[in-house]
JSON list of C-alpha atoms in Angstrom, two decimals:
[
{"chain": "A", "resi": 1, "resn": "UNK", "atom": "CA", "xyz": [40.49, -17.10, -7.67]},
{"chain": "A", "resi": 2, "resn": "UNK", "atom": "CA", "xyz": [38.13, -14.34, -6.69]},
{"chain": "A", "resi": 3, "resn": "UNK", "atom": "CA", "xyz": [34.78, -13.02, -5.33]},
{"chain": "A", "resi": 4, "resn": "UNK", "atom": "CA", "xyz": [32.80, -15.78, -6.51]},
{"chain": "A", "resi": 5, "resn": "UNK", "atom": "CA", "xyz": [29.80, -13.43, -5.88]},
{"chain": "A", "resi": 6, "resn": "UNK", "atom": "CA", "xyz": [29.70, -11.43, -8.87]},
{"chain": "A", "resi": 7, "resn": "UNK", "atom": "CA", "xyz": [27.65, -8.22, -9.12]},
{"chain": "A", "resi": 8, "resn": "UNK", "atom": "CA", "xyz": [26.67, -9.82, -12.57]},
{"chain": "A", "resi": 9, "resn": "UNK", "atom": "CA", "xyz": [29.02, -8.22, -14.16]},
{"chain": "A", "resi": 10, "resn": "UNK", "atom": "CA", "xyz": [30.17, -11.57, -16.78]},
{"chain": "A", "resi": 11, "resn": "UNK", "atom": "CA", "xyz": [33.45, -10.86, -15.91]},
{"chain": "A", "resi": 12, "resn": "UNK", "atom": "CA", "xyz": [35.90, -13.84, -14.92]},
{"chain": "A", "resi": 13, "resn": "UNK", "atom": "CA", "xyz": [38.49, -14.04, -11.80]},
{"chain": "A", "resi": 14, "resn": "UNK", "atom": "CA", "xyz": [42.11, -15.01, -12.64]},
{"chain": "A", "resi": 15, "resn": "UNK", "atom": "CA", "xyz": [44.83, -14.53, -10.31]},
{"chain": "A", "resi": 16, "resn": "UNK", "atom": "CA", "xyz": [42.97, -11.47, -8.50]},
{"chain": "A", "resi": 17, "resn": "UNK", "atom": "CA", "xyz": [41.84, -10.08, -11.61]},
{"chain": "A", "resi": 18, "resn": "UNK", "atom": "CA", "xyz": [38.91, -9.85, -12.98]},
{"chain": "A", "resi": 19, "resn": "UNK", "atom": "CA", "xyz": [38.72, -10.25, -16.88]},
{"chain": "A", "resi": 20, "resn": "UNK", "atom": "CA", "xyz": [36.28, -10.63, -19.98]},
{"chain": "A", "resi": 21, "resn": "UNK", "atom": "CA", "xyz": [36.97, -14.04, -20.91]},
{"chain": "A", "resi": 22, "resn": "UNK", "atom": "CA", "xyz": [39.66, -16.64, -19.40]},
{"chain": "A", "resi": 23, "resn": "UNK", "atom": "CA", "xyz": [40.55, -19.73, -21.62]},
{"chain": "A", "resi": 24, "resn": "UNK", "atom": "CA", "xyz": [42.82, -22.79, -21.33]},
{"chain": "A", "resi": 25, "resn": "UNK", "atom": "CA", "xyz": [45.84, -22.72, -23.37]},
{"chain": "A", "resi": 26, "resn": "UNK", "atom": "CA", "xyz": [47.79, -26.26, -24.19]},
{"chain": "A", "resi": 27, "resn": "UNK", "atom": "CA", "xyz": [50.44, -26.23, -25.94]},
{"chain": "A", "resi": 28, "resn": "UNK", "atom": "CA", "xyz": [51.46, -29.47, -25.63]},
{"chain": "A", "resi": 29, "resn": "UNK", "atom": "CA", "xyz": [49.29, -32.91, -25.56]},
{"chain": "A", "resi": 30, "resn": "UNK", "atom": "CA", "xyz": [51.32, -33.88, -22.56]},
{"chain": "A", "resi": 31, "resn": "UNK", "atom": "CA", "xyz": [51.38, -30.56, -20.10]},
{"chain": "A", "resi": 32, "resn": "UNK", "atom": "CA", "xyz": [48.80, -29.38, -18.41]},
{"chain": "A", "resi": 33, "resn": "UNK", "atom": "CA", "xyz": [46.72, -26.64, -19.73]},
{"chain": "A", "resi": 34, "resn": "UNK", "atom": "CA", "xyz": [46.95, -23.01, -18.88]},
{"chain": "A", "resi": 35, "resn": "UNK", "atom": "CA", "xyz": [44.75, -20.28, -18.00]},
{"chain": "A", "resi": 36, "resn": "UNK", "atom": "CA", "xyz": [44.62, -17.27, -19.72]},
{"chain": "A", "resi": 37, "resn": "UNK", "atom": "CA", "xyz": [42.70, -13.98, -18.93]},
{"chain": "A", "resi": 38, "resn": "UNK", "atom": "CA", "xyz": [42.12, -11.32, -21.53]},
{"chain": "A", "resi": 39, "resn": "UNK", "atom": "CA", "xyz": [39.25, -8.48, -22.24]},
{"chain": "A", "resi": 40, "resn": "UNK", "atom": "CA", "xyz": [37.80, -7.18, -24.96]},
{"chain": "A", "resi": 41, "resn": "UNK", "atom": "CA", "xyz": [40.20, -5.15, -26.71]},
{"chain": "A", "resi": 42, "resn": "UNK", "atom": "CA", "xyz": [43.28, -5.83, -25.28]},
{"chain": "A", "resi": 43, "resn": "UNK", "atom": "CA", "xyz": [46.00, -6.17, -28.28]},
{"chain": "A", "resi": 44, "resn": "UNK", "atom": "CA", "xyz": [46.67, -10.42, -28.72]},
{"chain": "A", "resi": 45, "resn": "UNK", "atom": "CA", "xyz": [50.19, -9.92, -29.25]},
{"chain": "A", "resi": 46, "resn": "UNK", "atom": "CA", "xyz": [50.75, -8.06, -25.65]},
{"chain": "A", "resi": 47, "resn": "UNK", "atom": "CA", "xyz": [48.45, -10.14, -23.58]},
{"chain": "A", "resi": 48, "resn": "UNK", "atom": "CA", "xyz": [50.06, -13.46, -25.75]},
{"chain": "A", "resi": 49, "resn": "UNK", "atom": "CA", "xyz": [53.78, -11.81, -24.91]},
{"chain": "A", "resi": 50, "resn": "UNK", "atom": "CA", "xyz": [52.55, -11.33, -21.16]},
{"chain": "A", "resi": 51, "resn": "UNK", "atom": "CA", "xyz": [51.32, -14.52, -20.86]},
{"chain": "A", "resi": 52, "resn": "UNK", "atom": "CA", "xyz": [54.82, -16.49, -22.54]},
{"chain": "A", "resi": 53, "resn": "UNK", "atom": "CA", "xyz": [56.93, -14.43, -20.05]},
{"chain": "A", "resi": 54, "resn": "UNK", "atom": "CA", "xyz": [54.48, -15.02, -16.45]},
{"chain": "A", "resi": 55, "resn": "UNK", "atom": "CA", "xyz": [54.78, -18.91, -17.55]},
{"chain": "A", "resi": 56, "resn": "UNK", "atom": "CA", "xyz": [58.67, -18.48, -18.98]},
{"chain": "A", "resi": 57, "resn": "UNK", "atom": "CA", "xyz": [57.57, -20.47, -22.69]},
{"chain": "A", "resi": 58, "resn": "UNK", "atom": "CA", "xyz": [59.14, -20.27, -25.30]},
{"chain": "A", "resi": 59, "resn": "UNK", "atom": "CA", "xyz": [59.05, -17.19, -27.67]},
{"chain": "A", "resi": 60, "resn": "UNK", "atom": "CA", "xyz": [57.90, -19.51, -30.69]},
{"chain": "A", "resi": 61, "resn": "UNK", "atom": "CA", "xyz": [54.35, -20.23, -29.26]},
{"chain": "A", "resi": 62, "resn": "UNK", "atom": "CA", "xyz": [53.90, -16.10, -29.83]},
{"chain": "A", "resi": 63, "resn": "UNK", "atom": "CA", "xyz": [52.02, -16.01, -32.91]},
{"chain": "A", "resi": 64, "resn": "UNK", "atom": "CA", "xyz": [49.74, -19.27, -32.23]},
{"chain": "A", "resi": 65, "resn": "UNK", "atom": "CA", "xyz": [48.65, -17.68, -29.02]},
{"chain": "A", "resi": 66, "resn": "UNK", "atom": "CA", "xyz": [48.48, -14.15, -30.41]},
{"chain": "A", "resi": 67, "resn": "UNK", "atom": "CA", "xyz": [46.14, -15.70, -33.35]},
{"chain": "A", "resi": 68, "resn": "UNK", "atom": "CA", "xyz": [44.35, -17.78, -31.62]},
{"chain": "A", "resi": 69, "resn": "UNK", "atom": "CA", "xyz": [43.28, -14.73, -28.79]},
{"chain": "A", "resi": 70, "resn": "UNK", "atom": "CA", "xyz": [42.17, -12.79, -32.15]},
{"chain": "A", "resi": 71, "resn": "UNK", "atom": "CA", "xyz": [39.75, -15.47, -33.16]},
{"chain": "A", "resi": 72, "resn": "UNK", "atom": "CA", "xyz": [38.26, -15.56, -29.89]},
{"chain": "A", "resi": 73, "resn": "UNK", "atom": "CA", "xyz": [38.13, -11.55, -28.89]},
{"chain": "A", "resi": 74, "resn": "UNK", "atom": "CA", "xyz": [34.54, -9.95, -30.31]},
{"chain": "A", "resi": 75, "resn": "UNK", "atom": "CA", "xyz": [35.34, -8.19, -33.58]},
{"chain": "A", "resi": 76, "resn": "UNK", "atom": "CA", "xyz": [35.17, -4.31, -33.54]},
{"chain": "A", "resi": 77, "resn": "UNK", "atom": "CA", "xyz": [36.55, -1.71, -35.45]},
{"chain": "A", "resi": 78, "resn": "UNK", "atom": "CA", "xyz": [39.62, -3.65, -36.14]},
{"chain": "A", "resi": 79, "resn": "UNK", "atom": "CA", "xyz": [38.35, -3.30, -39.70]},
{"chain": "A", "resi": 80, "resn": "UNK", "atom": "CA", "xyz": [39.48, 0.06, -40.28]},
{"chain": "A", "resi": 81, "resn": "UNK", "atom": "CA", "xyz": [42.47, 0.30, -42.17]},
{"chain": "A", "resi": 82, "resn": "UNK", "atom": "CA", "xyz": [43.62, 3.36, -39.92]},
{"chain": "A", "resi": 83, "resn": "UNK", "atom": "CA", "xyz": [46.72, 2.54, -38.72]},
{"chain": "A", "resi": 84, "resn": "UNK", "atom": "CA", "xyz": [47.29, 2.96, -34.68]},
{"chain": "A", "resi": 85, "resn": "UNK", "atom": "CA", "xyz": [50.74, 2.97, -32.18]},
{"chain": "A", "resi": 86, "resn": "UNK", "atom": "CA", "xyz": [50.83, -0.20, -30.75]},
{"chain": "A", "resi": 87, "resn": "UNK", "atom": "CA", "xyz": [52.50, 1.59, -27.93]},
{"chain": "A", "resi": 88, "resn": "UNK", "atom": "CA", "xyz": [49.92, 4.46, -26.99]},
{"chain": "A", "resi": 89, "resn": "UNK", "atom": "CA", "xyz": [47.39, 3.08, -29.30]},
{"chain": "A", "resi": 90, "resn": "UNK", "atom": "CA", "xyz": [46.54, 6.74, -30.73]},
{"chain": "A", "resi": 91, "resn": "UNK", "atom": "CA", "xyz": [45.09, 6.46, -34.25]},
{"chain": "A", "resi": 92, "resn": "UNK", "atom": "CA", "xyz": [48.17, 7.57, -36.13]},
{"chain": "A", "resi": 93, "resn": "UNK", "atom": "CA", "xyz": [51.95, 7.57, -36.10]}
]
């Protein structure tokens, strides 16, 4: 719902907000489906969490949505068995 003019930057408009990939989420045969925005590198489980509370679902659809964003984000350096904050995100506790 943005600029549909992009300066080719393969970026997505959601909701005034421009993001690396947005995908339709159903979670059930009979609703409609959903769109959800995310980049490259957010963590699944906080944009999943966001995404339950803007559309008020249910807190059990978490870990589908949270797994399925992981399948579909680029794989980086998630590899490394460093662990990080979730809440900062710095490399150690």
């Amino acid at each position: 719902d943005g600029p549909e003019e992009g300066g080719g930057s393969g970026k997505t408009w959601l909701n005034g907000e421009e993001f690396d990939q947005v995908i339709d989420i159903a979670l059930d045969d009979n609703a409609p489906s959903l769109k959800l925005g995310f980049n490259y590198g957010d963590n699944p489980w906080a944009v999943a969490q966001q995404f339950l509370w803007r559309h008020e679902l249910p807190q059990d659809h978490l870990e589908t949505i949270a797994n399925y964003l992981t399948n579909k984000m680029p794989s980086t350096s998630t590899t490394n068995s460093q662990a990080a904050d979730p809440f900062t995100g710095a490399g150690r506790y």
